[in-house]
Coordinates of C-alpha atoms and ligand atoms in Angstrom, one line a residue:
X1 CA -8.9 25.0 -23.4
X2 CA -12.6 24.6 -23.8
X3 CA -13.9 21.4 -22.4
X4 CA -17.5 20.4 -23.0
X5 CA -18.5 21.5 -19.5
X6 CA -16.6 24.8 -19.6
X7 CA -18.0 25.6 -23.1
X8 CA -21.5 24.9 -21.9
X9 CA -21.0 26.8 -18.7
X10 CA -19.8 29.9 -20.5
X11 CA -22.9 29.9 -22.7
X12 CA -25.1 29.5 -19.7
X13 CA -23.3 32.3 -17.8
X14 CA -23.9 34.7 -20.6
X15 CA -27.6 33.8 -20.8
X16 CA -27.9 34.3 -17.1
X17 CA -26.3 37.7 -17.4
X18 CA -28.6 38.7 -20.2
X19 CA -31.8 37.4 -18.6
X20 CA -31.2 37.9 -14.9
X21 CA -28.5 40.5 -14.5
X22 CA -24.8 40.7 -13.8
X23 CA -22.7 39.1 -11.1
X24 CA -25.2 36.4 -10.1
X25 CA -23.5 33.3 -11.4
X26 CA -20.1 32.7 -12.8
X27 CA -19.1 30.1 -15.4
X28 CA -16.9 28.5 -12.8
X29 CA -19.8 28.0 -10.4
X30 CA -21.9 26.6 -13.2
X31 CA -19.2 24.0 -14.2
X32 CA -19.7 22.4 -10.8
X33 CA -23.4 22.0 -11.4
X34 CA -23.4 20.5 -14.8
X35 CA -24.1 16.8 -15.2
X36 CA -23.7 14.1 -17.8
X37 CA -27.1 12.4 -17.8
X38 CA -26.8 8.6 -17.8
X39 CA -29.5 8.4 -20.4
X40 CA -28.5 10.6 -23.3
X41 CA -31.8 10.5 -25.1
X42 CA -32.8 13.8 -23.6
X43 CA -29.5 15.5 -23.7
X44 CA -25.7 15.0 -23.6
X45 CA -25.1 17.5 -20.8
X46 CA -27.6 19.0 -18.4
X47 CA -28.0 21.7 -15.8
X48 CA -30.4 21.0 -13.0
X49 CA -31.9 24.4 -12.2
X50 CA -33.2 23.6 -8.7
X51 CA -30.3 25.1 -6.8
X52 CA -30.5 28.3 -8.8
X53 CA -34.0 29.2 -7.6
X54 CA -32.8 31.2 -4.7
X55 CA -30.2 33.2 -6.5
X56 CA -32.3 33.9 -9.6
X57 CA -35.6 34.2 -7.8
X58 CA -37.7 32.1 -10.2
X59 CA -38.9 28.6 -10.1
X60 CA -36.5 25.9 -11.6
X61 CA -39.0 25.4 -14.4
X62 CA -39.1 29.0 -15.3
X63 CA -35.3 29.3 -15.1
X64 CA -34.8 26.3 -17.4
X65 CA -37.3 27.7 -19.9
X66 CA -35.8 31.2 -20.0
X67 CA -32.3 29.9 -20.5
X68 CA -33.4 27.4 -23.1
X69 CA -34.9 30.2 -25.2
X70 CA -31.9 32.4 -24.8
X71 CA -29.1 30.0 -25.7
X72 CA -28.2 29.3 -29.3
X73 CA -25.0 27.7 -30.4
X74 CA -23.9 25.7 -33.5
X75 CA -22.4 23.0 -31.3
X76 CA -25.8 22.1 -29.8
X77 CA -28.6 20.8 -32.0
X78 CA -31.1 21.6 -29.3
X79 CA -31.3 23.3 -25.9
X80 CA -34.5 22.3 -24.2
X81 CA -36.2 22.7 -20.8
X82 CA -37.7 19.7 -19.2
X83 CA -39.0 19.7 -15.6
X84 CA -36.5 22.1 -14.3
X85 CA -33.6 20.7 -16.2
X86 CA -31.8 22.5 -19.0
X87 CA -30.8 19.9 -21.5
X88 CA -28.2 20.3 -24.3
X89 CA -28.1 17.9 -27.2
X90 CA -24.8 17.9 -29.0
X91 CA -24.7 18.7 -32.7
X92 CA -22.5 15.8 -33.8
X93 CA -20.5 17.1 -36.7
X94 CA -19.5 20.6 -35.6
X95 CA -18.9 19.4 -32.1
X96 CA -16.7 16.4 -33.2
X97 CA -14.9 18.7 -35.6
X98 CA -14.0 21.1 -32.8
X99 CA -12.8 18.3 -30.5
X100 CA -10.6 16.7 -33.2
X101 CA -9.3 20.1 -34.1
X102 CA -8.3 20.8 -30.5
X103 CA -6.5 17.5 -30.1
X104 CA -4.7 18.1 -33.4
X105 CA -3.6 21.6 -32.5
X106 CA -2.6 20.9 -29.0
X107 CA -1.0 17.5 -29.6
X108 CA 0.6 16.0 -26.5
X109 CA -0.6 19.0 -24.5
X110 CA -4.2 18.2 -25.1
X111 CA -5.9 17.5 -21.8
X112 CA -3.5 19.5 -19.7
X113 CA -5.1 21.9 -17.2
X114 CA -2.0 24.1 -17.8
X115 CA -2.3 25.6 -14.3
X116 CA 1.0 24.5 -12.9
X117 CA 3.2 27.1 -14.6
X118 CA 5.8 28.7 -12.3
X119 CA 4.9 26.3 -9.4
X120 CA 7.0 23.6 -7.8
X121 CA 5.8 20.3 -6.5
X122 CA 8.0 18.0 -4.5
X123 CA 7.0 14.3 -4.4
X124 CA 8.4 11.9 -1.9
X125 CA 7.6 8.4 -3.1
X126 CA 8.8 4.8 -3.4
X127 CA 11.4 5.2 -0.6
X128 CA 12.2 1.6 0.2
X129 CA 14.2 0.6 3.3
X130 CA 17.6 -0.5 2.3
X131 CA 18.4 -4.2 3.0
X132 CA 14.8 -4.9 3.5
X133 CA 12.7 -6.4 0.7
X134 CA 11.3 -4.1 -2.0
X135 CA 8.0 -5.9 -2.1
X136 CA 4.5 -5.5 -3.6
X137 CA 3.5 -3.3 -0.7
X138 CA 5.8 -0.7 -2.3
X139 CA 4.0 -0.9 -5.7
X140 CA 1.4 1.6 -4.5
X141 CA 3.9 4.3 -3.4
X142 CA 6.0 3.7 -6.5
X143 CA 3.4 3.9 -9.2
X144 CA 0.9 6.2 -7.5
X145 CA 3.8 8.5 -6.7
X146 CA 5.2 8.5 -10.2
X147 CA 1.9 8.9 -11.8
X148 CA 1.2 11.9 -9.6
X149 CA 4.5 13.3 -10.7
X150 CA 3.7 12.8 -14.4
X151 CA 0.2 14.3 -13.9
X152 CA 1.7 17.4 -12.3
X153 CA 4.4 17.7 -14.9
X154 CA 1.6 17.5 -17.5
X155 CA -0.1 20.4 -15.8
X156 CA 3.0 22.5 -16.1
X157 CA 4.4 22.2 -12.6
X158 CA 8.1 21.9 -12.0
X159 CA 8.4 18.5 -10.3
X160 CA 11.0 17.1 -8.0
X161 CA 10.8 13.4 -7.4
X162 CA 12.5 12.3 -4.2
X163 CA 13.4 8.8 -3.2
X164 CA 13.7 9.2 0.6
X165 CA 15.6 5.9 1.0
X166 CA 15.4 4.3 4.3
X167 CA 19.2 4.2 4.5
X168 CA 19.8 4.8 8.2
X169 CA 18.7 3.2 11.4
X170 CA 19.4 0.3 13.8
X171 CA 18.9 -2.3 11.1
X172 CA 22.4 -1.4 9.9
X173 CA 23.9 -2.3 13.2
X174 CA 22.3 -5.7 12.9
X175 CA 23.4 -6.1 9.3
X176 CA 27.0 -5.2 10.1
X177 CA 27.0 -7.8 12.9
X178 CA 25.4 -10.4 10.7
X179 CA 27.8 -9.7 7.8
X180 CA 30.8 -10.0 10.1
X181 CA 29.6 -13.3 11.4
X182 CA 28.1 -15.1 8.4
X183 CA 28.5 -12.8 5.4
X184 CA 30.6 -13.2 2.3
X185 CA 31.5 -10.5 -0.1
X186 CA 31.3 -12.4 -3.3
X187 CA 27.9 -13.9 -2.4
X188 CA 26.5 -10.4 -1.8
X189 CA 28.0 -9.1 -4.9
X190 CA 26.3 -11.9 -6.8
X191 CA 23.0 -12.2 -5.0
X192 CA 22.4 -8.5 -4.2
X193 CA 19.6 -7.4 -1.9
X194 CA 18.3 -11.0 -1.5
X195 CA 21.5 -11.9 0.3
X196 CA 21.3 -8.8 2.5
X197 CA 17.7 -9.7 3.4
X198 CA 18.8 -13.3 4.2
X199 CA 21.4 -11.9 6.6
X200 CA 18.9 -9.6 8.1
X201 CA 16.3 -12.3 8.6
X202 CA 19.0 -14.6 10.1
X203 CA 20.1 -12.1 12.7
X204 CA 16.6 -11.2 13.6
X205 CA 15.8 -14.9 14.2
X206 CA 19.0 -15.4 16.2
X207 CA 18.2 -12.4 18.4
X208 CA 14.7 -13.8 19.0
X209 CA 16.2 -17.2 19.9
X210 CA 18.6 -15.6 22.3
X211 CA 15.9 -13.5 23.9
X212 CA 13.6 -16.6 24.3
X213 CA 16.2 -18.9 25.7
X214 CA 17.5 -16.2 28.1
X215 CA 15.5 -15.8 31.3
X216 CA 16.2 -12.1 31.5
X217 CA 15.5 -11.7 27.7
X218 CA 19.0 -10.5 27.1
X219 CA 20.5 -10.9 23.7
X220 CA 24.3 -10.5 23.2
X221 CA 23.6 -10.2 19.4
X222 CA 21.2 -7.3 20.0
X223 CA 23.8 -5.6 22.2
X224 CA 26.4 -6.0 19.5
X225 CA 24.1 -4.6 16.9
X226 CA 23.4 -1.5 19.0
X227 CA 27.2 -1.1 19.5
X228 CA 27.8 -1.4 15.7
X229 CA 25.1 1.2 14.9
X230 CA 26.6 3.5 17.5
X231 CA 30.0 3.1 15.8
X232 CA 28.3 3.9 12.5
X233 CA 26.8 7.0 13.9
X234 CA 30.3 8.0 15.1
X235 CA 31.5 7.6 11.5
X236 CA 33.7 4.6 12.2
X237 CA 35.4 4.2 8.9
X238 CA 35.0 0.4 8.5
X239 CA 31.3 0.6 9.3
X240 CA 30.7 3.6 7.1
X241 CA 32.3 1.7 4.2
X242 CA 30.1 -1.3 4.9
X243 CA 27.0 0.8 5.1
X244 CA 27.7 2.6 1.8
X245 CA 28.2 -0.8 0.2
X246 CA 24.9 -2.1 1.5
X247 CA 23.2 1.0 0.2
X248 CA 24.8 0.8 -3.2
X249 CA 24.0 -2.9 -3.6
X250 CA 20.4 -2.2 -2.8
X251 CA 20.1 0.8 -5.0
X252 CA 21.4 -1.0 -8.0
X253 CA 18.6 -3.5 -7.7
X254 CA 15.9 -0.9 -7.1
X255 CA 17.1 0.9 -10.2
X256 CA 16.5 -2.2 -12.3
X257 CA 12.9 -2.1 -11.2
X258 CA 12.6 1.7 -11.7
X259 CA 14.1 1.3 -15.2
X260 CA 11.4 -1.2 -16.1
X261 CA 8.8 1.3 -15.0
X262 CA 10.5 4.2 -16.7
X263 CA 11.0 6.0 -13.3
X264 CA 13.9 8.3 -12.7
X265 CA 14.3 10.3 -9.4
X266 CA 15.6 13.7 -9.1
X267 CA 17.0 13.1 -5.7
X268 CA 18.0 10.1 -3.7
X269 CA 18.6 12.0 -0.5
X270 CA 17.6 9.3 2.0
X271 CA 17.1 9.4 5.8
X272 CA 20.9 9.4 6.5
X273 CA 21.2 12.8 4.8
X274 CA 19.1 14.4 7.5
X275 CA 21.1 13.2 10.5
X276 CA 22.9 16.5 11.0
X277 CA 19.8 18.6 10.2
X278 CA 17.7 17.3 13.1
X279 CA 19.4 19.0 16.1
X280 CA 18.4 22.5 14.9
X281 CA 14.8 21.5 14.6
X282 CA 14.8 19.8 18.0
X283 CA 16.4 22.9 19.5
X284 CA 13.7 25.1 17.9
X285 CA 11.0 22.9 19.4
X286 CA 12.7 23.2 22.8
X287 CA 13.1 26.9 22.5
X288 CA 9.4 27.3 21.6
X289 CA 8.4 25.3 24.6
X290 CA 6.8 22.7 22.5
X291 CA 8.8 19.8 23.9
X292 CA 7.6 17.9 27.0
X293 CA 9.5 15.2 28.8
X294 CA 7.4 12.1 29.1
X295 CA 9.0 9.1 30.8
X296 CA 12.4 10.4 29.8
X297 CA 11.4 10.8 26.1
X298 CA 10.9 14.2 24.4
X299 CA 7.5 14.5 22.9
X300 CA 5.1 17.1 21.5
X301 CA 1.7 16.8 23.1
X302 CA -1.1 16.8 20.5
X303 CA -4.0 16.0 22.9
X304 CA -5.8 19.2 21.8
X305 CA -6.0 17.8 18.3
X306 CA -7.1 14.4 19.4
X307 CA -3.9 12.7 18.4
X308 CA -1.4 10.7 20.5
X309 CA 1.9 12.4 21.4
X310 CA 4.5 12.9 18.6
X311 CA 7.8 11.3 19.7
X312 CA 10.8 13.5 18.9
X313 CA 13.6 12.0 21.0
X314 CA 13.8 8.6 22.7
X315 CA 14.9 8.3 26.3
X316 CA 18.5 7.7 25.1
X317 CA 18.3 10.9 23.1
X318 CA 18.2 9.2 19.7
X319 CA 15.9 10.7 17.0
X320 CA 12.8 9.1 15.5
X321 CA 10.9 8.9 12.2
X322 CA 8.9 12.1 12.8
X323 CA 12.0 14.0 13.8
X324 CA 13.7 13.1 10.5
X325 CA 10.6 14.0 8.5
X326 CA 10.3 17.4 10.1
X327 CA 14.0 18.1 9.4
X328 CA 13.6 16.9 5.8
X329 CA 10.6 19.0 5.1
X330 CA 12.4 22.2 6.4
X331 CA 15.4 21.3 4.2
X332 CA 13.2 20.8 1.1
X333 CA 11.3 24.0 1.6
X334 CA 14.7 25.8 1.7
X335 CA 16.0 23.9 -1.3
X336 CA 13.0 23.9 -3.6
X337 CA 10.6 26.4 -2.2
X338 CA 7.8 24.1 -3.0
X339 CA 4.2 25.1 -3.5
X340 CA 3.1 21.6 -2.6
X341 CA 5.0 18.7 -1.0
X342 CA 3.3 15.3 -1.6
X343 CA 4.1 12.2 0.4
X344 CA 2.8 8.9 -0.9
X345 CA 2.7 6.0 1.6
X346 CA 0.5 3.2 2.9
X347 CA -2.5 4.3 4.9
X348 CA -1.0 2.8 8.0
X349 CA 1.3 5.8 8.2
X350 CA -1.6 8.4 8.0
X351 CA -1.4 9.2 11.8
X352 CA 2.4 9.7 11.5
X353 CA 1.9 12.3 8.8
X354 CA -1.0 14.0 10.5
X355 CA 1.1 14.3 13.7
X356 CA 4.2 15.7 12.2
X357 CA 2.3 18.0 9.9
X358 CA 0.7 19.4 13.0
X359 CA 4.1 19.8 14.7
X360 CA 5.3 21.8 11.7
X361 CA 2.3 24.0 12.0
X362 CA 3.0 24.5 15.7
X363 CA 6.6 25.4 15.0
X364 CA 5.2 28.4 13.1
X365 CA 6.3 27.3 9.6
X366 CA 3.7 29.0 7.5
X367 CA 4.0 26.4 4.7
X368 CA 2.5 23.7 6.9
X369 CA -0.6 23.7 4.7
X370 CA 1.4 22.8 1.6
X371 CA 2.2 19.4 3.0
X372 CA -0.1 16.7 1.5
X373 CA -0.2 13.0 2.6
X374 CA -1.5 10.7 -0.1
X375 CA -2.3 7.3 1.5
X376 CA -3.3 4.0 -0.2
X377 CA -4.8 0.7 0.9
X378 CA -3.2 -2.7 1.3
X379 CA -2.3 -5.3 -1.3
X380 CA -2.7 -9.0 -1.0
X381 CA -1.6 -11.5 -3.6
X382 CA -3.9 -14.3 -4.5
X383 CA -5.8 -13.7 -1.3
X384 CA -2.7 -14.0 1.0
X385 CA -1.8 -11.0 3.2
X386 CA 1.8 -9.9 3.2
X387 CA 4.0 -10.4 6.2
X388 CA 7.5 -9.1 6.0
X389 CA 8.7 -10.6 9.2
X390 CA 7.9 -14.2 8.3
X391 CA 9.3 -13.8 4.8
X392 CA 5.9 -14.2 3.2
X393 CA 6.5 -11.4 0.7
X394 CA 6.2 -11.0 -3.1
X395 CA 9.1 -9.0 -4.3
X396 CA 8.4 -6.4 -6.9
X397 CA 11.2 -7.7 -9.2
X398 CA 9.7 -11.2 -9.1
X399 CA 6.2 -9.9 -9.8
X400 CA 7.5 -8.1 -12.9
X401 CA 9.7 -10.9 -14.0
X402 CA 6.8 -13.3 -13.8
X403 CA 4.5 -11.0 -15.8
X404 CA 7.2 -10.5 -18.4
X405 CA 7.8 -14.3 -18.7
X406 CA 4.2 -15.0 -19.2
X407 CA 3.8 -12.4 -21.9
X408 CA 6.9 -13.7 -23.6
X409 CA 5.3 -17.1 -23.9
X410 CA 2.4 -15.6 -25.8
X411 CA 4.4 -13.0 -27.8
X412 CA 7.1 -15.4 -29.0
X413 CA 4.9 -16.6 -31.9
X414 CA 4.5 -13.2 -33.3
X415 CA 8.0 -12.0 -32.4
X416 CA 10.5 -14.8 -33.0
X417 CA 13.4 -12.4 -32.5
X418 CA 14.3 -12.8 -28.9
X419 CA 15.3 -9.2 -28.2
X420 CA 12.2 -7.9 -29.8
X421 CA 10.1 -10.4 -27.9
X422 CA 11.7 -9.3 -24.7
X423 CA 11.2 -5.6 -25.4
X424 CA 7.5 -6.1 -26.1
X425 CA 7.0 -8.4 -23.2
X426 CA 8.6 -5.8 -20.8
X427 CA 6.2 -3.1 -22.0
X428 CA 3.1 -5.3 -21.9
X429 CA 4.0 -7.3 -18.8
X430 CA 5.0 -4.3 -16.6
X431 CA 2.1 -2.3 -18.0
X432 CA -0.3 -5.0 -17.1
X433 CA 0.7 -4.9 -13.5
X434 CA 0.6 -1.1 -13.3
X435 CA -2.7 -0.9 -15.0
X436 CA -4.3 -3.5 -12.9
X437 CA -3.0 -1.9 -9.7
X438 CA -4.1 1.6 -10.7
X439 CA -7.6 0.4 -11.7
X440 CA -8.9 0.8 -8.2
X441 CA -9.4 3.9 -6.0
X442 CA -6.1 4.1 -4.1
X443 CA -7.7 3.7 -0.7
X444 CA -9.2 0.4 -1.6
X445 CA -7.6 -2.8 -0.3
X446 CA -6.9 -4.9 -3.3
X447 CA -6.2 -8.5 -4.0
X448 CA -3.7 -9.0 -6.8
X449 CA -4.3 -11.9 -9.2
X450 CA -1.8 -12.2 -12.1
X451 CA -4.2 -13.9 -14.5
X452 CA -6.6 -11.0 -14.2
X453 CA -3.9 -8.5 -14.9
X454 CA -2.6 -10.2 -18.0
X455 CA -5.9 -11.1 -19.6
X456 CA -6.2 -9.7 -23.1
X457 CA -10.0 -9.6 -23.1
X458 CA -10.7 -8.0 -19.8
X459 CA -10.4 -4.4 -18.8
X460 CA -6.6 -4.7 -18.6
X461 CA -3.4 -3.0 -19.6
X462 CA -2.8 -5.4 -22.5
X463 CA -6.3 -4.6 -23.8
X464 CA -5.6 -0.8 -23.6
X465 CA -2.2 -1.2 -25.2
X466 CA -3.7 -3.4 -27.9
X467 CA -6.3 -0.8 -28.7
X468 CA -3.6 1.8 -29.0
X469 CA -1.6 -0.4 -31.3
X470 CA -4.8 -0.9 -33.4
X471 CA -5.1 2.9 -33.8
X472 CA -1.5 3.0 -35.0
X473 CA -2.0 0.3 -37.5
X474 CA -5.1 2.0 -38.9
X475 CA -3.4 5.3 -39.3
X476 CA -0.5 3.6 -41.0
X477 CA -2.7 1.7 -43.4
X478 CA -4.8 4.8 -44.1
X479 CA -1.7 6.9 -44.9
X480 CA -2.9 9.5 -42.5
X481 CA -1.9 13.0 -43.5
X482 CA -3.3 14.8 -40.5
X483 CA -6.4 16.3 -42.1
X484 CA -9.2 17.8 -40.1
X485 CA -12.7 16.5 -39.7
X486 CA -15.0 17.3 -42.6
X487 CA -18.7 18.2 -42.6
X488 CA -19.8 14.7 -43.4
X489 CA -22.7 13.5 -41.2
X490 CA -21.5 11.4 -38.3
X491 CA -23.3 8.5 -36.7
X492 CA -23.9 8.2 -33.0
X493 CA -20.9 6.0 -32.4
X494 CA -18.6 8.6 -33.9
X495 CA -20.1 11.4 -31.8
X496 CA -19.9 9.2 -28.7
X497 CA -16.2 8.8 -29.4
X498 CA -15.7 12.5 -29.8
X499 CA -17.6 13.1 -26.6
X500 CA -15.3 10.7 -24.7
X501 CA -12.3 12.4 -26.1
X502 CA -13.7 15.8 -25.1
X503 CA -13.9 14.9 -21.4
X504 CA -10.3 14.0 -21.1
X505 CA -9.2 17.4 -19.7
X506 CA -11.9 17.1 -17.0
X507 CA -10.6 13.7 -16.0
X508 CA -7.0 14.9 -15.8
X509 CA -8.1 17.7 -13.6
X510 CA -10.0 15.4 -11.3
X511 CA -7.0 13.0 -11.1
X512 CA -4.8 15.9 -10.0
X513 CA -7.3 17.4 -7.6
X514 CA -8.0 14.1 -5.9
X515 CA -4.5 12.7 -6.2
X516 CA -6.2 9.8 -7.8
X517 CA -4.4 8.2 -10.9
X518 CA -7.2 5.6 -11.1
X519 CA -9.4 8.3 -12.7
X520 CA -7.1 8.1 -15.7
X521 CA -7.1 4.3 -15.8
X522 CA -10.8 4.3 -15.9
X523 CA -10.8 7.0 -18.5
X524 CA -8.6 4.9 -20.7
X525 CA -11.1 2.0 -20.5
X526 CA -13.9 4.4 -21.4
X527 CA -12.0 5.6 -24.4
X528 CA -11.0 2.1 -25.5
X529 CA -14.6 1.0 -25.3
X530 CA -15.8 4.0 -27.3
X531 CA -13.1 3.5 -29.9
X532 CA -13.7 -0.2 -30.2
X533 CA -17.4 0.2 -30.7
X534 CA -16.8 2.7 -33.4
X535 CA -14.1 0.5 -35.0
X536 CA -16.3 -2.6 -35.1
X537 CA -19.3 -0.8 -36.7
X538 CA -17.6 1.7 -39.0
X539 CA -15.1 1.0 -41.8
X540 CA -12.3 3.4 -41.6
X541 CA -9.6 2.7 -44.1
X542 CA -12.0 1.2 -46.7
X543 CA -14.7 3.7 -46.2
X544 CA -16.0 4.7 -49.7
X545 CA -17.3 8.1 -48.9
X546 CA -14.1 10.2 -49.1
X547 CA -15.3 12.9 -46.6
X548 CA -16.5 10.4 -44.1
X549 CA -13.3 8.5 -44.4
X550 CA -11.3 11.6 -43.6
X551 CA -13.4 12.3 -40.6
X552 CA -13.0 8.8 -39.3
X553 CA -9.3 8.9 -39.7
X554 CA -9.2 12.2 -37.9
X555 CA -11.2 10.7 -35.0
X556 CA -8.8 7.7 -35.0
X557 CA -5.8 10.0 -34.8
X558 CA -7.3 12.0 -32.0
X559 CA -8.0 8.7 -30.1
X560 CA -4.4 7.7 -30.8
X561 CA -3.0 10.9 -29.3
X562 CA -5.2 10.9 -26.2
X563 CA -4.5 7.2 -25.5
X564 CA -0.8 7.8 -25.7
X565 CA -1.0 10.7 -23.4
X566 CA -3.3 8.9 -20.9
X567 CA -1.1 5.8 -20.8
X568 CA 1.9 7.8 -20.2
X569 CA 0.2 9.5 -17.3
X570 CA -0.2 6.2 -15.5
X571 CA 3.5 5.2 -16.1
X572 CA 2.7 3.0 -19.1
X573 CA 4.3 2.6 -22.4
X574 CA 2.4 2.6 -25.7
X575 CA 4.1 0.2 -28.1
X576 CA 2.9 0.7 -31.7
X577 CA 2.9 -3.0 -32.4
X578 CA 2.1 -5.8 -30.1
Ligands
LIG1 N1 10.9 4.3 4.1 C1 9.5 4.3 4.6 C2 8.8 3.0 4.6 O1 9.2 2.1 3.8 C3 8.7 5.3 3.7 C4 9.1 6.7 3.7 C5 8.0 7.6 3.3 N2 8.4 9.0 3.3 C6 8.6 9.8 4.3 N3 9.0 11.0 4.1 N4 8.3 9.4 5.5 O2 7.9 2.8 5.3

């Protein structure tokens, strides 16, 4: 696919070859040097020639002049040299025609870098801890993770989405004790995860009370929990049954949230799955002489890499979070032979990933450099920081429910039918949250304010979906028959829109390279802005000049296609009517 930059770079590369000789500068290298000038009065795309001086042995001014004279192309109305810059001015009509043509012929493939063919990416994301709240802190891993999956799929990769459920660990010992003491089957079947969390919070508090009131800090409940977990590890039938039930109850609820977001996982192999896969890796570490005993615990010393030790086995021989991740990575490599394994988690876990990635490297696994950690910043809600322990959490399902409710209040007027209203409100409400969250660079700490997310006149999800619905209604009214752009003269607003459409492939590429879905969110806003400016100034359906009308419809159709693709890439739906 020829993007604006690529197209320009190819022309320049040819001119360099003609004027200066072969093998000096490739189109690929030139792409990286091209700029979009903030002020387009001189040009729509420019090449600063300063860095070329050394390679081409001329002054930047001379280089720009020589190239300007050599390059001729219908898509550019002028190619000029100004102070060492080579400036290209787009020739509106042929350029826009090509862009619209490309969108039309590629359809929902338009924008794809198409470079993932034959490669596999494994994505580990969302991965909540069973029986603990699925809260707003998981929004990042869930939507960034899924968006990265969609982006890679779009590029042609085979993708495997893995929900590495936190379904094993000492918390199950506590939960079993709490359930036996205070639990009730019917209540849990009714109330789901909330009831499990209540039990979990209750036993944690009780343990704390025991420890505080006991001079030697002993807690019989903590001892009992450890004993129950041990029984679970020994596959005690009763405990296994309880554990499976707790997991199922939790999963059922997560799945409701995933459904709202349109997320499906290819695998739910959680932490428990790797229990019997760890000993082999621990043995390998031992055989390779990588394990050291430190105060009874088995560790890998990472001092040389300026990192704290990586804990492999506790003093009592039990395994740890890194041990499990190492075993899981080895298993996944064998199972999927991935070209890339992406892990999306909060930035607090960055050290954990850096450590065990290093251990994998030391173990001699040559695929260690295919492991990628994608961290993200913290989320607060209305200014308040989250605190799981004190119960000050905003659950994801509540967040979505509130957004849906609020949209319903507004949508009811236009959609009196309850089912229809609910369906629209789900798409718009959930989309609003996702869009708002993905508007920021992932590493930024953000404060979530519901009003901002739901506003129809800000740079929001509802605004983007509304713009999409507008393109649909125009196309419907116009009776669009899919014709190409004509040779009618176009105004600046139309060319601006075509230009915005033409940079979509570049943005997709950047989003994938930087693991940054927010690039797409911001692109959607650019595209909506360009389209709405065009829409407000130019009549489309009622345009009297037949050729111009066709061109405008073709641009609207291209916008419609690209918006739908882009919204999809950030896990959003694009309803045709709002
Ligand atoms: N369950 C973990 C948590 O909630 C996240 C797991 C991330 N994935 C991984 N392979 N470590 O913190």
